[in-house]
PDB file of C-alpha atoms and ligand atoms in Angstrom:
ATOM      1  CA  MET A   1     -47.367 -83.153 -44.064  1.00 66.00           C
ATOM      2  CA  ILE A   2     -50.062 -83.491 -41.393  1.00 75.00           C
ATOM      3  CA  SER A   3     -53.546 -84.549 -42.579  1.00 81.00           C
ATOM      4  CA  ALA A   4     -56.507 -82.147 -42.287  1.00 82.00           C
ATOM      5  CA  PRO A   5     -58.339 -84.376 -39.722  1.00 83.00           C
ATOM      6  CA  ALA A   6     -55.190 -84.574 -37.548  1.00 86.00           C
ATOM      7  CA  GLU A   7     -54.771 -80.790 -37.710  1.00 92.00           C
ATOM      8  CA  LYS A   8     -58.443 -80.353 -36.775  1.00 95.00           C
ATOM      9  CA  ALA A   9     -57.963 -82.755 -33.836  1.00 97.00           C
ATOM     10  CA  LYS A  10     -55.010 -80.680 -32.610  1.00 97.00           C
ATOM     11  CA  LYS A  11     -56.986 -77.475 -32.980  1.00 97.00           C
ATOM     12  CA  ASP A  12     -59.946 -78.919 -31.051  1.00 97.00           C
ATOM     13  CA  ALA A  13     -57.665 -80.086 -28.235  1.00 98.00           C
ATOM     14  CA  GLY A  14     -55.886 -76.735 -28.088  1.00 98.00           C
ATOM     15  CA  PHE A  15     -59.130 -74.770 -28.033  1.00 98.00           C
ATOM     16  CA  HIS A  16     -60.573 -77.062 -25.342  1.00 98.00           C
ATOM     17  CA  ALA A  17     -57.522 -76.408 -23.141  1.00 98.00           C
ATOM     18  CA  ALA A  18     -57.688 -72.655 -23.675  1.00 98.00           C
ATOM     19  CA  ASN A  19     -61.339 -72.692 -22.651  1.00 98.00           C
ATOM     20  CA  LEU A  20     -60.317 -74.077 -19.220  1.00 98.00           C
ATOM     21  CA  VAL A  21     -58.348 -70.921 -18.482  1.00 98.00           C
ATOM     22  CA  LYS A  22     -59.886 -68.490 -15.993  1.00 98.00           C
ATOM     23  CA  ASP A  23     -59.471 -64.750 -15.614  1.00 98.00           C
ATOM     24  CA  GLY A  24     -56.343 -63.780 -13.708  1.00 98.00           C
ATOM     25  CA  MET A  25     -54.431 -67.008 -14.327  1.00 98.00           C
ATOM     26  CA  ILE A  26     -50.690 -67.233 -14.775  1.00 98.00           C
ATOM     27  CA  LEU A  27     -50.036 -69.851 -17.449  1.00 98.00           C
ATOM     28  CA  GLY A  28     -47.204 -71.995 -18.678  1.00 98.00           C
ATOM     29  CA  LEU A  29     -47.119 -71.820 -22.464  1.00 98.00           C
ATOM     30  CA  GLY A  30     -45.719 -75.027 -23.948  1.00 98.00           C
ATOM     31  CA  THR A  31     -44.057 -75.465 -27.309  1.00 98.00           C
ATOM     32  CA  GLY A  32     -45.295 -76.981 -30.563  1.00 98.00           C
ATOM     33  CA  SER A  33     -48.153 -76.981 -33.026  1.00 97.00           C
ATOM     34  CA  THR A  34     -50.942 -78.170 -30.697  1.00 98.00           C
ATOM     35  CA  THR A  35     -50.097 -75.643 -27.987  1.00 98.00           C
ATOM     36  CA  TYR A  36     -50.097 -72.991 -30.686  1.00 98.00           C
ATOM     37  CA  HIS A  37     -53.804 -73.641 -31.279  1.00 98.00           C
ATOM     38  CA  ALA A  38     -54.415 -73.095 -27.555  1.00 98.00           C
ATOM     39  CA  MET A  39     -52.539 -69.793 -27.774  1.00 98.00           C
ATOM     40  CA  VAL A  40     -54.635 -68.672 -30.743  1.00 98.00           C
ATOM     41  CA  ARG A  41     -57.804 -69.345 -28.730  1.00 98.00           C
ATOM     42  CA  LEU A  42     -56.345 -67.598 -25.654  1.00 98.00           C
ATOM     43  CA  SER A  43     -55.591 -64.577 -27.765  1.00 98.00           C
ATOM     44  CA  ALA A  44     -59.208 -64.506 -29.020  1.00 98.00           C
ATOM     45  CA  ARG A  45     -60.560 -64.912 -25.482  1.00 98.00           C
ATOM     46  CA  ARG A  46     -58.420 -62.001 -24.300  1.00 97.00           C
ATOM     47  CA  LYS A  47     -60.036 -59.781 -26.881  1.00 97.00           C
ATOM     48  CA  GLU A  48     -63.610 -61.105 -26.577  1.00 97.00           C
ATOM     49  CA  GLU A  49     -63.793 -61.545 -22.786  1.00 97.00           C
ATOM     50  CA  HIS A  50     -61.084 -59.084 -21.677  1.00 95.00           C
ATOM     51  CA  LEU A  51     -59.391 -62.035 -19.993  1.00 96.00           C
ATOM     52  CA  SER A  52     -56.422 -60.939 -17.935  1.00 96.00           C
ATOM     53  CA  ILE A  53     -53.673 -63.586 -18.214  1.00 98.00           C
ATOM     54  CA  ALA A  54     -49.917 -63.815 -18.543  1.00 98.00           C
ATOM     55  CA  GLY A  55     -47.804 -66.691 -19.792  1.00 98.00           C
ATOM     56  CA  VAL A  56     -44.367 -68.093 -19.087  1.00 98.00           C
ATOM     57  CA  PRO A  57     -43.076 -69.279 -22.489  1.00 98.00           C
ATOM     58  CA  THR A  58     -41.154 -72.561 -22.677  1.00 98.00           C
ATOM     59  CA  SER A  59     -39.168 -71.631 -25.790  1.00 98.00           C
ATOM     60  CA  LEU A  60     -38.079 -68.723 -27.943  1.00 98.00           C
ATOM     61  CA  GLN A  61     -40.574 -69.909 -30.554  1.00 98.00           C
ATOM     62  CA  THR A  62     -43.425 -69.711 -28.067  1.00 98.00           C
ATOM     63  CA  ALA A  63     -42.291 -66.293 -26.819  1.00 98.00           C
ATOM     64  CA  ILE A  64     -42.299 -64.947 -30.394  1.00 98.00           C
ATOM     65  CA  ARG A  65     -45.704 -66.492 -31.115  1.00 98.00           C
ATOM     66  CA  ALA A  66     -47.179 -65.129 -27.875  1.00 98.00           C
ATOM     67  CA  ARG A  67     -45.936 -61.641 -28.695  1.00 98.00           C
ATOM     68  CA  ASP A  68     -47.457 -61.897 -32.188  1.00 98.00           C
ATOM     69  CA  LEU A  69     -50.768 -62.981 -30.644  1.00 98.00           C
ATOM     70  CA  GLY A  70     -50.738 -60.239 -28.029  1.00 98.00           C
ATOM     71  CA  ILE A  71     -50.481 -62.635 -25.064  1.00 98.00           C
ATOM     72  CA  PRO A  72     -48.612 -60.898 -22.216  1.00 98.00           C
ATOM     73  CA  LEU A  73     -45.475 -62.700 -21.084  1.00 98.00           C
ATOM     74  CA  THR A  74     -44.024 -63.098 -17.633  1.00 98.00           C
ATOM     75  CA  THR A  75     -41.190 -65.056 -16.039  1.00 98.00           C
ATOM     76  CA  LEU A  76     -40.697 -67.626 -13.319  1.00 98.00           C
ATOM     77  CA  ASP A  77     -38.756 -64.939 -11.434  1.00 98.00           C
ATOM     78  CA  ASP A  78     -41.960 -62.914 -11.159  1.00 98.00           C
ATOM     79  CA  HIS A  79     -44.210 -65.992 -10.829  1.00 98.00           C
ATOM     80  CA  PRO A  80     -42.296 -68.995  -9.453  1.00 98.00           C
ATOM     81  CA  THR A  81     -45.584 -70.854  -9.164  1.00 98.00           C
ATOM     82  CA  ILE A  82     -48.114 -70.797 -11.959  1.00 98.00           C
ATOM     83  CA  ASP A  83     -51.751 -71.842 -12.145  1.00 98.00           C
ATOM     84  CA  MET A  84     -51.824 -74.011 -15.226  1.00 98.00           C
ATOM     85  CA  ALA A  85     -49.399 -75.115 -17.915  1.00 98.00           C
ATOM     86  CA  ILE A  86     -50.698 -76.029 -21.366  1.00 98.00           C
ATOM     87  CA  ASP A  87     -48.317 -78.149 -23.423  1.00 98.00           C
ATOM     88  CA  GLY A  88     -48.141 -80.844 -26.088  1.00 98.00           C
ATOM     89  CA  ALA A  89     -46.530 -84.277 -25.984  1.00 98.00           C
ATOM     90  CA  ASP A  90     -45.011 -86.812 -28.347  1.00 98.00           C
ATOM     91  CA  GLN A  91     -46.319 -89.885 -26.504  1.00 98.00           C
ATOM     92  CA  VAL A  92     -48.857 -90.360 -23.700  1.00 98.00           C
ATOM     93  CA  ASP A  93     -49.275 -93.700 -21.939  1.00 97.00           C
ATOM     94  CA  PRO A  94     -52.445 -94.951 -20.164  1.00 97.00           C
ATOM     95  CA  ILE A  95     -51.353 -93.553 -16.780  1.00 97.00           C
ATOM     96  CA  LEU A  96     -50.461 -90.169 -18.301  1.00 98.00           C
ATOM     97  CA  ARG A  97     -46.697 -90.503 -18.331  1.00 98.00           C
ATOM     98  CA  LEU A  98     -45.230 -88.606 -21.271  1.00 98.00           C
ATOM     99  CA  ILE A  99     -42.372 -88.380 -23.707  1.00 98.00           C
ATOM    100  CA  LYS A 100     -41.672 -84.794 -24.801  1.00 98.00           C
ATOM    101  CA  GLY A 101     -38.891 -82.926 -26.560  1.00 97.00           C
ATOM    102  CA  ARG A 102     -39.425 -83.198 -30.329  1.00 96.00           C
ATOM    103  CA  GLY A 103     -39.085 -79.406 -30.339  1.00 97.00           C
ATOM    104  CA  ALA A 104     -35.968 -79.487 -28.110  1.00 98.00           C
ATOM    105  CA  ALA A 105     -37.769 -77.464 -25.434  1.00 98.00           C
ATOM    106  CA  LEU A 106     -37.999 -80.275 -22.870  1.00 98.00           C
ATOM    107  CA  THR A 107     -35.962 -78.628 -20.108  1.00 98.00           C
ATOM    108  CA  ARG A 108     -37.985 -75.426 -19.946  1.00 98.00           C
ATOM    109  CA  GLU A 109     -41.138 -77.474 -20.433  1.00 98.00           C
ATOM    110  CA  LYS A 110     -40.259 -79.605 -17.403  1.00 98.00           C
ATOM    111  CA  VAL A 111     -39.365 -76.582 -15.273  1.00 98.00           C
ATOM    112  CA  VAL A 112     -42.733 -75.045 -16.127  1.00 98.00           C
ATOM    113  CA  ALA A 113     -44.569 -78.347 -15.521  1.00 98.00           C
ATOM    114  CA  GLU A 114     -42.913 -78.531 -12.098  1.00 98.00           C
ATOM    115  CA  ALA A 115     -44.003 -74.962 -11.272  1.00 98.00           C
ATOM    116  CA  ALA A 116     -47.594 -75.494 -12.434  1.00 98.00           C
ATOM    117  CA  GLY A 117     -50.503 -76.382 -10.182  1.00 98.00           C
ATOM    118  CA  ARG A 118     -52.071 -78.194 -13.112  1.00 98.00           C
ATOM    119  CA  LEU A 119     -50.576 -79.607 -16.311  1.00 98.00           C
ATOM    120  CA  VAL A 120     -52.934 -79.710 -19.284  1.00 98.00           C
ATOM    121  CA  ILE A 121     -51.555 -81.783 -22.166  1.00 98.00           C
ATOM    122  CA  VAL A 122     -53.050 -81.348 -25.632  1.00 98.00           C
ATOM    123  CA  VAL A 123     -52.631 -84.105 -28.212  1.00 98.00           C
ATOM    124  CA  ASP A 124     -54.321 -85.855 -31.097  1.00 97.00           C
ATOM    125  CA  GLU A 125     -55.097 -89.575 -30.851  1.00 96.00           C
ATOM    126  CA  GLY A 126     -51.917 -90.518 -32.693  1.00 96.00           C
ATOM    127  CA  LYS A 127     -49.912 -89.635 -29.575  1.00 97.00           C
ATOM    128  CA  LEU A 128     -51.562 -92.292 -27.385  1.00 97.00           C
ATOM    129  CA  VAL A 129     -49.451 -95.403 -26.779  1.00 97.00           C
ATOM    130  CA  THR A 130     -49.813 -98.528 -24.664  1.00 96.00           C
ATOM    131  CA  ASN A 131     -46.172 -98.301 -23.598  1.00 96.00           C
ATOM    132  CA  LEU A 132     -43.735 -95.412 -23.884  1.00 97.00           C
ATOM    133  CA  THR A 133     -41.213 -96.574 -26.431  1.00 94.00           C
ATOM    134  CA  GLY A 134     -38.563 -95.503 -28.887  1.00 84.00           C
ATOM    135  CA  VAL A 135     -36.697 -92.221 -28.789  1.00 96.00           C
ATOM    136  CA  VAL A 136     -36.131 -90.283 -25.563  1.00 98.00           C
ATOM    137  CA  PRO A 137     -34.682 -86.773 -26.134  1.00 98.00           C
ATOM    138  CA  VAL A 138     -32.022 -85.780 -23.584  1.00 98.00           C
ATOM    139  CA  GLU A 139     -30.542 -82.268 -23.212  1.00 98.00           C
ATOM    140  CA  VAL A 140     -26.806 -82.371 -22.465  1.00 98.00           C
ATOM    141  CA  ILE A 141     -24.212 -79.650 -21.906  1.00 98.00           C
ATOM    142  CA  PRO A 142     -21.697 -79.701 -24.804  1.00 98.00           C
ATOM    143  CA  PHE A 143     -18.735 -80.226 -22.411  1.00 98.00           C
ATOM    144  CA  ALA A 144     -20.170 -83.586 -21.320  1.00 98.00           C
ATOM    145  CA  ILE A 145     -21.521 -84.926 -24.614  1.00 98.00           C
ATOM    146  CA  THR A 146     -19.028 -87.783 -25.133  1.00 98.00           C
ATOM    147  CA  PRO A 147     -19.106 -89.268 -21.610  1.00 98.00           C
ATOM    148  CA  VAL A 148     -22.903 -88.942 -21.510  1.00 98.00           C
ATOM    149  CA  MET A 149     -23.186 -90.748 -24.855  1.00 98.00           C
ATOM    150  CA  LYS A 150     -20.957 -93.513 -23.483  1.00 98.00           C
ATOM    151  CA  ARG A 151     -23.119 -93.873 -20.371  1.00 98.00           C
ATOM    152  CA  ILE A 152     -26.333 -93.988 -22.378  1.00 98.00           C
ATOM    153  CA  THR A 153     -24.881 -96.496 -24.846  1.00 97.00           C
ATOM    154  CA  GLY A 154     -23.973 -98.625 -21.809  1.00 97.00           C
ATOM    155  CA  MET A 155     -27.659 -98.556 -20.846  1.00 95.00           C
ATOM    156  CA  GLY A 156     -28.516-100.327 -24.117  1.00 93.00           C
ATOM    157  CA  ALA A 157     -29.615 -97.267 -26.095  1.00 96.00           C
ATOM    158  CA  ASP A 158     -28.366 -95.775 -29.317  1.00 95.00           C
ATOM    159  CA  PRO A 159     -27.816 -92.009 -28.716  1.00 97.00           C
ATOM    160  CA  LEU A 160     -27.558 -89.642 -31.686  1.00 98.00           C
ATOM    161  CA  ILE A 161     -26.757 -85.923 -31.526  1.00 98.00           C
ATOM    162  CA  ARG A 162     -29.769 -84.155 -33.072  1.00 98.00           C
ATOM    163  CA  GLU A 163     -28.909 -82.282 -36.262  1.00 97.00           C
ATOM    164  CA  GLY A 164     -30.564 -79.132 -37.587  1.00 94.00           C
ATOM    165  CA  ASN A 165     -32.830 -79.104 -40.645  1.00 91.00           C
ATOM    166  CA  ALA A 166     -31.964 -75.678 -42.019  1.00 91.00           C
ATOM    167  CA  LYS A 167     -28.495 -75.601 -40.476  1.00 92.00           C
ATOM    168  CA  ASP A 168     -25.486 -77.905 -40.748  1.00 95.00           C
ATOM    169  CA  GLY A 169     -24.370 -79.429 -37.464  1.00 97.00           C
ATOM    170  CA  PRO A 170     -26.051 -79.988 -34.129  1.00 97.00           C
ATOM    171  CA  VAL A 171     -29.259 -78.415 -32.881  1.00 97.00           C
ATOM    172  CA  ILE A 172     -28.404 -75.944 -30.112  1.00 97.00           C
ATOM    173  CA  THR A 173     -31.213 -75.603 -27.592  1.00 98.00           C
ATOM    174  CA  ASP A 174     -32.550 -72.314 -26.198  1.00 98.00           C
ATOM    175  CA  ASN A 175     -30.254 -73.057 -23.222  1.00 98.00           C
ATOM    176  CA  GLY A 176     -27.125 -73.455 -25.396  1.00 98.00           C
ATOM    177  CA  ASN A 177     -26.947 -77.247 -25.164  1.00 98.00           C
ATOM    178  CA  TYR A 178     -27.145 -80.340 -27.396  1.00 98.00           C
ATOM    179  CA  ILE A 179     -30.007 -82.788 -27.737  1.00 98.00           C
ATOM    180  CA  LEU A 180     -29.249 -86.509 -27.741  1.00 98.00           C
ATOM    181  CA  ASP A 181     -32.030 -88.587 -29.268  1.00 98.00           C
ATOM    182  CA  CYS A 182     -31.684 -91.878 -27.428  1.00 98.00           C
ATOM    183  CA  SER A 183     -33.341 -94.906 -29.026  1.00 97.00           C
ATOM    184  CA  PHE A 184     -34.258 -97.551 -26.476  1.00 94.00           C
ATOM    185  CA  SER A 185     -35.461-100.892 -27.823  1.00 90.00           C
ATOM    186  CA  GLY A 186     -37.928-101.142 -24.929  1.00 88.00           C
ATOM    187  CA  ILE A 187     -38.670 -98.993 -21.873  1.00 95.00           C
ATOM    188  CA  VAL A 188     -39.595-101.321 -19.021  1.00 94.00           C
ATOM    189  CA  ASN A 189     -39.805 -98.758 -16.212  1.00 97.00           C
ATOM    190  CA  PRO A 190     -40.078 -95.166 -17.550  1.00 98.00           C
ATOM    191  CA  GLY A 191     -39.858 -93.545 -14.094  1.00 98.00           C
ATOM    192  CA  GLU A 192     -36.704 -95.444 -13.204  1.00 98.00           C
ATOM    193  CA  LEU A 193     -35.209 -94.617 -16.619  1.00 98.00           C
ATOM    194  CA  GLU A 194     -36.000 -90.912 -16.138  1.00 98.00           C
ATOM    195  CA  ASP A 195     -34.267 -90.939 -12.739  1.00 98.00           C
ATOM    196  CA  THR A 196     -31.236 -92.814 -14.100  1.00 98.00           C
ATOM    197  CA  ILE A 197     -30.760 -90.527 -17.102  1.00 98.00           C
ATOM    198  CA  THR A 198     -31.208 -87.272 -15.178  1.00 98.00           C
ATOM    199  CA  ALA A 199     -28.646 -88.447 -12.586  1.00 98.00           C
ATOM    200  CA  ILE A 200     -25.842 -88.613 -15.195  1.00 98.00           C
ATOM    201  CA  PRO A 201     -23.503 -85.617 -14.721  1.00 98.00           C
ATOM    202  CA  GLY A 202     -23.800 -83.298 -17.719  1.00 98.00           C
ATOM    203  CA  VAL A 203     -27.425 -84.218 -18.419  1.00 98.00           C
ATOM    204  CA  VAL A 204     -29.666 -81.178 -17.984  1.00 98.00           C
ATOM    205  CA  GLU A 205     -33.015 -82.941 -18.432  1.00 98.00           C
ATOM    206  CA  CYS A 206     -34.636 -85.837 -20.191  1.00 98.00           C
ATOM    207  CA  GLY A 207     -37.884 -85.969 -22.158  1.00 98.00           C
ATOM    208  CA  LEU A 208     -39.563 -88.551 -19.941  1.00 98.00           C
ATOM    209  CA  PHE A 209     -42.204 -86.844 -17.767  1.00 98.00           C
ATOM    210  CA  CYS A 210     -43.291 -89.437 -15.186  1.00 98.00           C
ATOM    211  CA  ASN A 211     -43.717 -87.354 -12.041  1.00 98.00           C
ATOM    212  CA  TYR A 212     -46.713 -85.179 -12.906  1.00 98.00           C
ATOM    213  CA  THR A 213     -49.451 -87.744 -13.543  1.00 97.00           C
ATOM    214  CA  GLY A 214     -51.377 -86.659 -10.415  1.00 97.00           C
ATOM    215  CA  LYS A 215     -51.775 -83.092 -11.673  1.00 98.00           C
ATOM    216  CA  THR A 216     -52.116 -83.890 -15.374  1.00 98.00           C
ATOM    217  CA  THR A 217     -55.209 -83.603 -17.558  1.00 98.00           C
ATOM    218  CA  VAL A 218     -54.841 -84.912 -21.102  1.00 98.00           C
ATOM    219  CA  ILE A 219     -57.132 -83.518 -23.799  1.00 98.00           C
ATOM    220  CA  ILE A 220     -57.246 -85.809 -26.805  1.00 98.00           C
ATOM    221  CA  GLY A 221     -58.562 -84.439 -30.076  1.00 97.00           C
ATOM    222  CA  GLY A 222     -60.135 -86.995 -32.385  1.00 95.00           C
ATOM    223  CA  GLU A 223     -62.577 -87.395 -35.246  1.00 92.00           C
ATOM    224  CA  LYS A 224     -65.565 -87.114 -32.910  1.00 91.00           C
ATOM    225  CA  GLY A 225     -64.328 -84.182 -30.850  1.00 94.00           C
ATOM    226  CA  CYS A 226     -62.300 -84.138 -27.631  1.00 96.00           C
ATOM    227  CA  ARG A 227     -61.901 -86.766 -24.946  1.00 96.00           C
ATOM    228  CA  VAL A 228     -60.563 -85.734 -21.543  1.00 97.00           C
ATOM    229  CA  VAL A 229     -58.539 -87.993 -19.251  1.00 97.00           C
ATOM    230  CA  ASP A 230     -57.953 -86.448 -15.843  1.00 96.00           C
ATOM    231  CA  GLY A 231     -55.188 -87.803 -13.624  1.00 96.00           C
ATOM    232  CA  ARG A 232     -56.332 -85.596 -10.752  1.00 95.00           C
ATOM    233  CA  LYS A 233     -58.604 -87.276  -8.252  1.00 77.00           C
ATOM    234  CA  ASN A 234     -62.090 -85.846  -7.549  1.00 67.00           C
ATOM    235  CA  GLN A 235     -61.522 -82.601  -9.357  1.00 71.00           C
ATOM    236  CA  GLU A 236     -63.740 -80.774 -11.757  1.00 65.00           C
ATOM    237  CA  ILE A 237     -62.516 -80.944 -15.341  1.00 62.00           C
TER     238      ILE A 237
HETATM  239  C1  LIG D 301     -41.516 -79.696 -27.754  1.00 84.92           C
HETATM  240  C2  LIG D 301     -42.531 -80.701 -27.318  1.00 84.92           C
HETATM  241  C3  LIG D 301     -43.875 -80.607 -27.955  1.00 84.92           C
HETATM  242  O1  LIG D 301     -44.799 -80.223 -26.988  1.00 84.92           O
HETATM  243  C4  LIG D 301     -44.233 -81.953 -28.534  1.00 84.92           C
HETATM  244  O2  LIG D 301     -43.232 -82.325 -29.463  1.00 84.92           O
HETATM  245  C5  LIG D 301     -45.604 -81.917 -29.239  1.00 84.92           C
HETATM  246  O3  LIG D 301     -45.564 -81.057 -30.335  1.00 84.92           O
HETATM  247  P1  LIG D 301     -46.776 -80.957 -31.361  1.00 84.92           P
HETATM  248  O4  LIG D 301     -47.940 -80.464 -30.600  1.00 84.92           O
HETATM  249  O5  LIG D 301     -46.283 -80.007 -32.425  1.00 84.92           O
HETATM  250  O6  LIG D 301     -47.010 -82.347 -31.914  1.00 84.92           O
HETATM  251  O7  LIG D 301     -42.321 -81.520 -26.470  1.00 84.92           O
HETATM  252  O8  LIG D 301     -40.289 -79.887 -27.091  1.00 84.92           O
END
């Protein structure tokens, strides 16, 4: 159960991100509870300011929520480049590298991050870390699960197939794949690890996001309001 101050911090961060959105923008809509707050604020701004926007959802959950909130949806086929993606994260390090994928949406989230001109990450302070550490989610096609687990075990990690909460057996992603939660005792070079994992045949994507720091803005909700860390050089926030 998340505490009331933590929930307020998430809401503040989400609202702050939604307030950066300008009329006419095509957005990436991330997945998770903090992004949801941004979507609630976007929905209100649409009504109050007649903001014209459309979003590419990164999961079925986000698509359903956007429809409920009256946020128009679009696709990467119609908009292969998008103005801004708003998304959450599980860990953020001091140079804005991320671990994502608690919600098993990491592949679509990375595709949308790649397509976005700007990546706005919304978190509470509990997500900030000195070093990325611990569990890296990896999406794997079912056909390749055993050899991929062997490869990742050989890299010194302990991979576990993610299981459902309200379903027996493995979590199946929106793309029809498995998630391996890979526990690393220490991550010395996150960028190198991301490259190594994504190069394994059968891996679709991994939850390390190390290549977007130069277009990332992180909005951190805390007890005293929001703090903004901008990885973009000489740009207005
Ligand atoms: C889903 C994600 C989420 O963005 C991440 O887990 C953060 O979620 P929340 O805002 O609910 O803490 O990566 O795959």
